[in-house]
């Protein structure tokens, strides 16, 4: 269940309550007249099944509540209510299958903003990956994968393609390109400094790295893993499964390839420069293709659920 909190102009409170009463997945409606001060209005609260969230949000937007008042939704960790359980059963489909598009929009929009923290996390992750490449450490590779923040931008590209929003795609691509360029440049400088000071004692990356060779040697499995990770990542974001998203981070080798690229540039190891770039391209391409396809599939499945519900309601009315 989700908890709705809306600040409503007094002249639209009855209309909001009527919209909530018409929604099968809304219950526990509470109205506090004149409780809101900024903006001024009535406070309307309700519990909404995740499956009905889009319906409720659309109704509130039609009434202009997002412009003249305020709308907020948050996840309820514990709900002990028989009426809430009945509302969930009445709502179409299942909560895990429902995509709250406004929630997903906000999540991926954050991934298109080039912030200091985004660059810092990406630079730190890339440096961990660079060290992993030098000492053939899979543990550090996994750490770098988890630390990397790039999947939100990848999901934003998928969503931009899905919604046909070139501006969103451009913003996400810009964040990725600048973020990775800065992270690789910082790691490259650190690698050069380490080489000059003797911390890195080799002139080339080790030729035999059985535990981390996959980060610069793309093959058909690299693309298949990227496809699976892209689909799983989008599913984890749309379903609100953060634990699953961690698994996605551990699956893709974007950051490890960037770290290996920085090392290869500093040590002038040309073959691994090419391999690292190819690995980056394969991973991003696979994730974008699969992530976009997943969004289209989710919309098609949910529309089918709604059509089935409509047919069932029509049969009951006859």
mmCIF file with all atom_site columns, N, CA, C and O in Angstrom, residues 242-277:
data_model
loop_
_atom_site.group_PDB
_atom_site.id
_atom_site.type_symbol
_atom_site.label_atom_id
_atom_site.label_alt_id
_atom_site.label_comp_id
_atom_site.label_asym_id
_atom_site.label_entity_id
_atom_site.label_seq_id
_atom_site.pdbx_PDB_ins_code
_atom_site.Cartn_x
_atom_site.Cartn_y
_atom_site.Cartn_z
_atom_site.occupancy
_atom_site.B_iso_or_equiv
_atom_site.pdbx_formal_charge
_atom_site.auth_seq_id
_atom_site.auth_comp_id
_atom_site.auth_asym_id
_atom_site.auth_atom_id
_atom_site.pdbx_PDB_model_num
ATOM 1   N N  . UNK A 1 242 ? 15.038 -2.523 -4.144  1.00 0.00 ? 242 UNK A N  1
ATOM 2   C CA . UNK A 1 242 ? 16.415 -2.028 -4.096  1.00 0.00 ? 242 UNK A CA 1
ATOM 3   C C  . UNK A 1 242 ? 17.420 -3.156 -3.961  1.00 0.00 ? 242 UNK A C  1
ATOM 4   O O  . UNK A 1 242 ? 18.545 -3.064 -4.467  1.00 0.00 ? 242 UNK A O  1
ATOM 5   N N  . UNK A 1 243 ? 17.061 -4.243 -3.281  1.00 0.00 ? 243 UNK A N  1
ATOM 6   C CA . UNK A 1 243 ? 17.997 -5.358 -3.124  1.00 0.00 ? 243 UNK A CA 1
ATOM 7   C C  . UNK A 1 243 ? 18.314 -5.992 -4.474  1.00 0.00 ? 243 UNK A C  1
ATOM 8   O O  . UNK A 1 243 ? 19.446 -6.422 -4.726  1.00 0.00 ? 243 UNK A O  1
ATOM 9   N N  . UNK A 1 244 ? 17.315 -6.046 -5.360  1.00 0.00 ? 244 UNK A N  1
ATOM 10  C CA . UNK A 1 244 ? 17.552 -6.599 -6.694  1.00 0.00 ? 244 UNK A CA 1
ATOM 11  C C  . UNK A 1 244 ? 18.468 -5.690 -7.495  1.00 0.00 ? 244 UNK A C  1
ATOM 12  O O  . UNK A 1 244 ? 19.272 -6.159 -8.312  1.00 0.00 ? 244 UNK A O  1
ATOM 13  N N  . UNK A 1 245 ? 18.371 -4.376 -7.262  1.00 0.00 ? 245 UNK A N  1
ATOM 14  C CA . UNK A 1 245 ? 19.204 -3.437 -8.010  1.00 0.00 ? 245 UNK A CA 1
ATOM 15  C C  . UNK A 1 245 ? 20.678 -3.621 -7.670  1.00 0.00 ? 245 UNK A C  1
ATOM 16  O O  . UNK A 1 245 ? 21.539 -3.444 -8.526  1.00 0.00 ? 245 UNK A O  1
ATOM 17  N N  . UNK A 1 246 ? 20.982 -3.987 -6.434  1.00 0.00 ? 246 UNK A N  1
ATOM 18  C CA . UNK A 1 246 ? 22.372 -4.256 -6.055  1.00 0.00 ? 246 UNK A CA 1
ATOM 19  C C  . UNK A 1 246 ? 22.921 -5.415 -6.881  1.00 0.00 ? 246 UNK A C  1
ATOM 20  O O  . UNK A 1 246 ? 24.072 -5.396 -7.330  1.00 0.00 ? 246 UNK A O  1
ATOM 21  N N  . UNK A 1 247 ? 22.086 -6.426 -7.106  1.00 0.00 ? 247 UNK A N  1
ATOM 22  C CA . UNK A 1 247 ? 22.507 -7.538 -7.947  1.00 0.00 ? 247 UNK A CA 1
ATOM 23  C C  . UNK A 1 247 ? 22.806 -7.113 -9.362  1.00 0.00 ? 247 UNK A C  1
ATOM 24  O O  . UNK A 1 247 ? 23.708 -7.638 -10.008 1.00 0.00 ? 247 UNK A O  1
ATOM 25  N N  . UNK A 1 248 ? 22.054 -6.133 -9.859  1.00 0.00 ? 248 UNK A N  1
ATOM 26  C CA . UNK A 1 248 ? 22.303 -5.608 -11.196 1.00 0.00 ? 248 UNK A CA 1
ATOM 27  C C  . UNK A 1 248 ? 23.663 -4.936 -11.248 1.00 0.00 ? 248 UNK A C  1
ATOM 28  O O  . UNK A 1 248 ? 24.442 -5.105 -12.189 1.00 0.00 ? 248 UNK A O  1
ATOM 29  N N  . UNK A 1 249 ? 23.971 -4.133 -10.222 1.00 0.00 ? 249 UNK A N  1
ATOM 30  C CA . UNK A 1 249 ? 25.264 -3.455 -10.181 1.00 0.00 ? 249 UNK A CA 1
ATOM 31  C C  . UNK A 1 249 ? 26.418 -4.449 -10.263 1.00 0.00 ? 249 UNK A C  1
ATOM 32  O O  . UNK A 1 249 ? 27.444 -4.180 -10.877 1.00 0.00 ? 249 UNK A O  1
ATOM 33  N N  . UNK A 1 250 ? 26.243 -5.593 -9.613  1.00 0.00 ? 250 UNK A N  1
ATOM 34  C CA . UNK A 1 250 ? 27.313 -6.592 -9.578  1.00 0.00 ? 250 UNK A CA 1
ATOM 35  C C  . UNK A 1 250 ? 27.406 -7.348 -10.903 1.00 0.00 ? 250 UNK A C  1
ATOM 36  O O  . UNK A 1 250 ? 28.390 -8.023 -11.183 1.00 0.00 ? 250 UNK A O  1
ATOM 37  N N  . UNK A 1 251 ? 26.401 -7.219 -11.757 1.00 0.00 ? 251 UNK A N  1
ATOM 38  C CA . UNK A 1 251 ? 26.362 -7.985 -12.999 1.00 0.00 ? 251 UNK A CA 1
ATOM 39  C C  . UNK A 1 251 ? 27.094 -7.317 -14.157 1.00 0.00 ? 251 UNK A C  1
ATOM 40  O O  . UNK A 1 251 ? 27.583 -8.000 -15.054 1.00 0.00 ? 251 UNK A O  1
ATOM 41  N N  . UNK A 1 252 ? 27.121 -5.988 -14.178 1.00 0.00 ? 252 UNK A N  1
ATOM 42  C CA . UNK A 1 252 ? 27.637 -5.290 -15.356 1.00 0.00 ? 252 UNK A CA 1
ATOM 43  C C  . UNK A 1 252 ? 29.036 -4.751 -15.108 1.00 0.00 ? 252 UNK A C  1
ATOM 44  O O  . UNK A 1 252 ? 29.405 -4.427 -13.984 1.00 0.00 ? 252 UNK A O  1
ATOM 45  N N  . UNK A 1 253 ? 29.803 -4.658 -16.166 1.00 0.00 ? 253 UNK A N  1
ATOM 46  C CA . UNK A 1 253 ? 31.231 -4.304 -16.036 1.00 0.00 ? 253 UNK A CA 1
ATOM 47  C C  . UNK A 1 253 ? 31.545 -2.949 -16.665 1.00 0.00 ? 253 UNK A C  1
ATOM 48  O O  . UNK A 1 253 ? 32.573 -2.781 -17.299 1.00 0.00 ? 253 UNK A O  1
ATOM 49  N N  . UNK A 1 254 ? 30.662 -1.988 -16.495 1.00 0.00 ? 254 UNK A N  1
ATOM 50  C CA . UNK A 1 254 ? 30.934 -0.652 -17.025 1.00 0.00 ? 254 UNK A CA 1
ATOM 51  C C  . UNK A 1 254 ? 32.070 0.028  -16.258 1.00 0.00 ? 254 UNK A C  1
ATOM 52  O O  . UNK A 1 254 ? 33.071 0.440  -16.845 1.00 0.00 ? 254 UNK A O  1
ATOM 53  N N  . UNK A 1 255 ? 31.916 0.137  -14.944 1.00 0.00 ? 255 UNK A N  1
ATOM 54  C CA . UNK A 1 255 ? 32.942 0.783  -14.119 1.00 0.00 ? 255 UNK A CA 1
ATOM 55  C C  . UNK A 1 255 ? 34.257 0.007  -14.152 1.00 0.00 ? 255 UNK A C  1
ATOM 56  O O  . UNK A 1 255 ? 35.325 0.613  -14.305 1.00 0.00 ? 255 UNK A O  1
ATOM 57  N N  . UNK A 1 256 ? 34.257 -1.326 -14.005 1.00 0.00 ? 256 UNK A N  1
ATOM 58  C CA . UNK A 1 256 ? 35.528 -2.050 -14.115 1.00 0.00 ? 256 UNK A CA 1
ATOM 59  C C  . UNK A 1 256 ? 36.230 -1.823 -15.454 1.00 0.00 ? 256 UNK A C  1
ATOM 60  O O  . UNK A 1 256 ? 37.458 -1.692 -15.500 1.00 0.00 ? 256 UNK A O  1
ATOM 61  N N  . UNK A 1 257 ? 35.468 -1.773 -16.536 1.00 0.00 ? 257 UNK A N  1
ATOM 62  C CA . UNK A 1 257 ? 36.088 -1.512 -17.837 1.00 0.00 ? 257 UNK A CA 1
ATOM 63  C C  . UNK A 1 257 ? 36.691 -0.116 -17.877 1.00 0.00 ? 257 UNK A C  1
ATOM 64  O O  . UNK A 1 257 ? 37.762 0.096  -18.464 1.00 0.00 ? 257 UNK A O  1
ATOM 65  N N  . UNK A 1 258 ? 36.007 0.859  -17.256 1.00 0.00 ? 258 UNK A N  1
ATOM 66  C CA . UNK A 1 258 ? 36.546 2.222  -17.218 1.00 0.00 ? 258 UNK A CA 1
ATOM 67  C C  . UNK A 1 258 ? 37.835 2.279  -16.412 1.00 0.00 ? 258 UNK A C  1
ATOM 68  O O  . UNK A 1 258 ? 38.796 2.970  -16.792 1.00 0.00 ? 258 UNK A O  1
ATOM 69  N N  . UNK A 1 259 ? 37.892 1.563  -15.289 1.00 0.00 ? 259 UNK A N  1
ATOM 70  C CA . UNK A 1 259 ? 39.120 1.528  -14.495 1.00 0.00 ? 259 UNK A CA 1
ATOM 71  C C  . UNK A 1 259 ? 40.260 0.879  -15.247 1.00 0.00 ? 259 UNK A C  1
ATOM 72  O O  . UNK A 1 259 ? 41.403 1.356  -15.218 1.00 0.00 ? 259 UNK A O  1
ATOM 73  N N  . UNK A 1 260 ? 39.960 -0.213 -15.947 1.00 0.00 ? 260 UNK A N  1
ATOM 74  C CA . UNK A 1 260 ? 40.992 -0.878 -16.747 1.00 0.00 ? 260 UNK A CA 1
ATOM 75  C C  . UNK A 1 260 ? 41.467 0.016  -17.886 1.00 0.00 ? 260 UNK A C  1
ATOM 76  O O  . UNK A 1 260 ? 42.653 0.027  -18.243 1.00 0.00 ? 260 UNK A O  1
ATOM 77  N N  . UNK A 1 261 ? 40.540 0.782  -18.462 1.00 0.00 ? 261 UNK A N  1
ATOM 78  C CA . UNK A 1 261 ? 40.897 1.716  -19.527 1.00 0.00 ? 261 UNK A CA 1
ATOM 79  C C  . UNK A 1 261 ? 41.874 2.769  -19.034 1.00 0.00 ? 261 UNK A C  1
ATOM 80  O O  . UNK A 1 261 ? 42.853 3.096  -19.730 1.00 0.00 ? 261 UNK A O  1
ATOM 81  N N  . UNK A 1 262 ? 41.635 3.310  -17.829 1.00 0.00 ? 262 UNK A N  1
ATOM 82  C CA . UNK A 1 262 ? 42.543 4.313  -17.278 1.00 0.00 ? 262 UNK A CA 1
ATOM 83  C C  . UNK A 1 262 ? 43.941 3.728  -17.075 1.00 0.00 ? 262 UNK A C  1
ATOM 84  O O  . UNK A 1 262 ? 44.954 4.368  -17.391 1.00 0.00 ? 262 UNK A O  1
ATOM 85  N N  . UNK A 1 263 ? 44.006 2.501  -16.540 1.00 0.00 ? 263 UNK A N  1
ATOM 86  C CA . UNK A 1 263 ? 45.308 1.840  -16.368 1.00 0.00 ? 263 UNK A CA 1
ATOM 87  C C  . UNK A 1 263 ? 45.991 1.623  -17.712 1.00 0.00 ? 263 UNK A C  1
ATOM 88  O O  . UNK A 1 263 ? 47.203 1.869  -17.866 1.00 0.00 ? 263 UNK A O  1
ATOM 89  N N  . UNK A 1 264 ? 45.234 1.148  -18.690 1.00 0.00 ? 264 UNK A N  1
ATOM 90  C CA . UNK A 1 264 ? 45.800 0.855  -20.004 1.00 0.00 ? 264 UNK A CA 1
ATOM 91  C C  . UNK A 1 264 ? 46.314 2.131  -20.680 1.00 0.00 ? 264 UNK A C  1
ATOM 92  O O  . UNK A 1 264 ? 47.359 2.107  -21.356 1.00 0.00 ? 264 UNK A O  1
ATOM 93  N N  . UNK A 1 265 ? 45.617 3.233  -20.490 1.00 0.00 ? 265 UNK A N  1
ATOM 94  C CA . UNK A 1 265 ? 46.081 4.499  -21.048 1.00 0.00 ? 265 UNK A CA 1
ATOM 95  C C  . UNK A 1 265 ? 47.374 4.945  -20.374 1.00 0.00 ? 265 UNK A C  1
ATOM 96  O O  . UNK A 1 265 ? 48.322 5.395  -21.044 1.00 0.00 ? 265 UNK A O  1
ATOM 97  N N  . UNK A 1 266 ? 47.430 4.821  -19.069 1.00 0.00 ? 266 UNK A N  1
ATOM 98  C CA . UNK A 1 266 ? 48.626 5.256  -18.331 1.00 0.00 ? 266 UNK A CA 1
ATOM 99  C C  . UNK A 1 266 ? 49.831 4.392  -18.661 1.00 0.00 ? 266 UNK A C  1
ATOM 100 O O  . UNK A 1 266 ? 50.959 4.882  -18.750 1.00 0.00 ? 266 UNK A O  1
ATOM 101 N N  . UNK A 1 267 ? 49.602 3.094  -18.877 1.00 0.00 ? 267 UNK A N  1
ATOM 102 C CA . UNK A 1 267 ? 50.699 2.161  -19.158 1.00 0.00 ? 267 UNK A CA 1
ATOM 103 C C  . UNK A 1 267 ? 50.876 1.889  -20.644 1.00 0.00 ? 267 UNK A C  1
ATOM 104 O O  . UNK A 1 267 ? 51.675 1.037  -21.025 1.00 0.00 ? 267 UNK A O  1
ATOM 105 N N  . UNK A 1 268 ? 50.089 2.624  -21.478 1.00 0.00 ? 268 UNK A N  1
ATOM 106 C CA . UNK A 1 268 ? 50.195 2.512  -22.944 1.00 0.00 ? 268 UNK A CA 1
ATOM 107 C C  . UNK A 1 268 ? 50.038 1.071  -23.426 1.00 0.00 ? 268 UNK A C  1
ATOM 108 O O  . UNK A 1 268 ? 50.787 0.572  -24.259 1.00 0.00 ? 268 UNK A O  1
ATOM 109 N N  . UNK A 1 269 ? 49.004 0.409  -22.902 1.00 0.00 ? 269 UNK A N  1
ATOM 110 C CA . UNK A 1 269 ? 48.692 -0.958 -23.270 1.00 0.00 ? 269 UNK A CA 1
ATOM 111 C C  . UNK A 1 269 ? 47.546 -0.917 -24.272 1.00 0.00 ? 269 UNK A C  1
ATOM 112 O O  . UNK A 1 269 ? 46.367 -0.997 -23.910 1.00 0.00 ? 269 UNK A O  1
ATOM 113 N N  . UNK A 1 270 ? 47.867 -0.812 -25.562 1.00 0.00 ? 270 UNK A N  1
ATOM 114 C CA . UNK A 1 270 ? 46.876 -0.493 -26.581 1.00 0.00 ? 270 UNK A CA 1
ATOM 115 C C  . UNK A 1 270 ? 45.786 -1.543 -26.729 1.00 0.00 ? 270 UNK A C  1
ATOM 116 O O  . UNK A 1 270 ? 44.611 -1.214 -26.917 1.00 0.00 ? 270 UNK A O  1
ATOM 117 N N  . UNK A 1 271 ? 46.143 -2.793 -26.664 1.00 0.00 ? 271 UNK A N  1
ATOM 118 C CA . UNK A 1 271 ? 45.135 -3.837 -26.876 1.00 0.00 ? 271 UNK A CA 1
ATOM 119 C C  . UNK A 1 271 ? 44.060 -3.780 -25.794 1.00 0.00 ? 271 UNK A C  1
ATOM 120 O O  . UNK A 1 271 ? 42.875 -4.006 -26.068 1.00 0.00 ? 271 UNK A O  1
ATOM 121 N N  . UNK A 1 272 ? 44.448 -3.463 -24.578 1.00 0.00 ? 272 UNK A N  1
ATOM 122 C CA . UNK A 1 272 ? 43.465 -3.397 -23.498 1.00 0.00 ? 272 UNK A CA 1
ATOM 123 C C  . UNK A 1 272 ? 42.682 -2.092 -23.529 1.00 0.00 ? 272 UNK A C  1
ATOM 124 O O  . UNK A 1 272 ? 41.582 -2.024 -22.971 1.00 0.00 ? 272 UNK A O  1
ATOM 125 N N  . UNK A 1 273 ? 43.221 -1.059 -24.150 1.00 0.00 ? 273 UNK A N  1
ATOM 126 C CA . UNK A 1 273 ? 42.443 0.160  -24.370 1.00 0.00 ? 273 UNK A CA 1
ATOM 127 C C  . UNK A 1 273 ? 41.246 -0.171 -25.256 1.00 0.00 ? 273 UNK A C  1
ATOM 128 O O  . UNK A 1 273 ? 40.096 0.172  -24.953 1.00 0.00 ? 273 UNK A O  1
ATOM 129 N N  . UNK A 1 274 ? 41.528 -0.874 -26.357 1.00 0.00 ? 274 UNK A N  1
ATOM 130 C CA . UNK A 1 274 ? 40.452 -1.263 -27.291 1.00 0.00 ? 274 UNK A CA 1
ATOM 131 C C  . UNK A 1 274 ? 39.447 -2.188 -26.622 1.00 0.00 ? 274 UNK A C  1
ATOM 132 O O  . UNK A 1 274 ? 38.225 -2.006 -26.744 1.00 0.00 ? 274 UNK A O  1
ATOM 133 N N  . UNK A 1 275 ? 39.950 -3.189 -25.897 1.00 0.00 ? 275 UNK A N  1
ATOM 134 C CA . UNK A 1 275 ? 39.065 -4.141 -25.241 1.00 0.00 ? 275 UNK A CA 1
ATOM 135 C C  . UNK A 1 275 ? 38.174 -3.484 -24.200 1.00 0.00 ? 275 UNK A C  1
ATOM 136 O O  . UNK A 1 275 ? 36.985 -3.810 -24.088 1.00 0.00 ? 275 UNK A O  1
ATOM 137 N N  . UNK A 1 276 ? 38.727 -2.549 -23.443 1.00 0.00 ? 276 UNK A N  1
ATOM 138 C CA . UNK A 1 276 ? 37.943 -1.858 -22.412 1.00 0.00 ? 276 UNK A CA 1
ATOM 139 C C  . UNK A 1 276 ? 36.853 -1.002 -23.039 1.00 0.00 ? 276 UNK A C  1
ATOM 140 O O  . UNK A 1 276 ? 35.712 -0.966 -22.546 1.00 0.00 ? 276 UNK A O  1
ATOM 141 N N  . UNK A 1 277 ? 37.180 -0.306 -24.121 1.00 0.00 ? 277 UNK A N  1
ATOM 142 C CA . UNK A 1 277 ? 36.180 0.505  -24.815 1.00 0.00 ? 277 UNK A CA 1
ATOM 143 C C  . UNK A 1 277 ? 35.064 -0.371 -25.385 1.00 0.00 ? 277 UNK A C  1
ATOM 144 O O  . UNK A 1 277 ? 33.878 -0.009 -25.321 1.00 0.00 ? 277 UNK A O  1
#
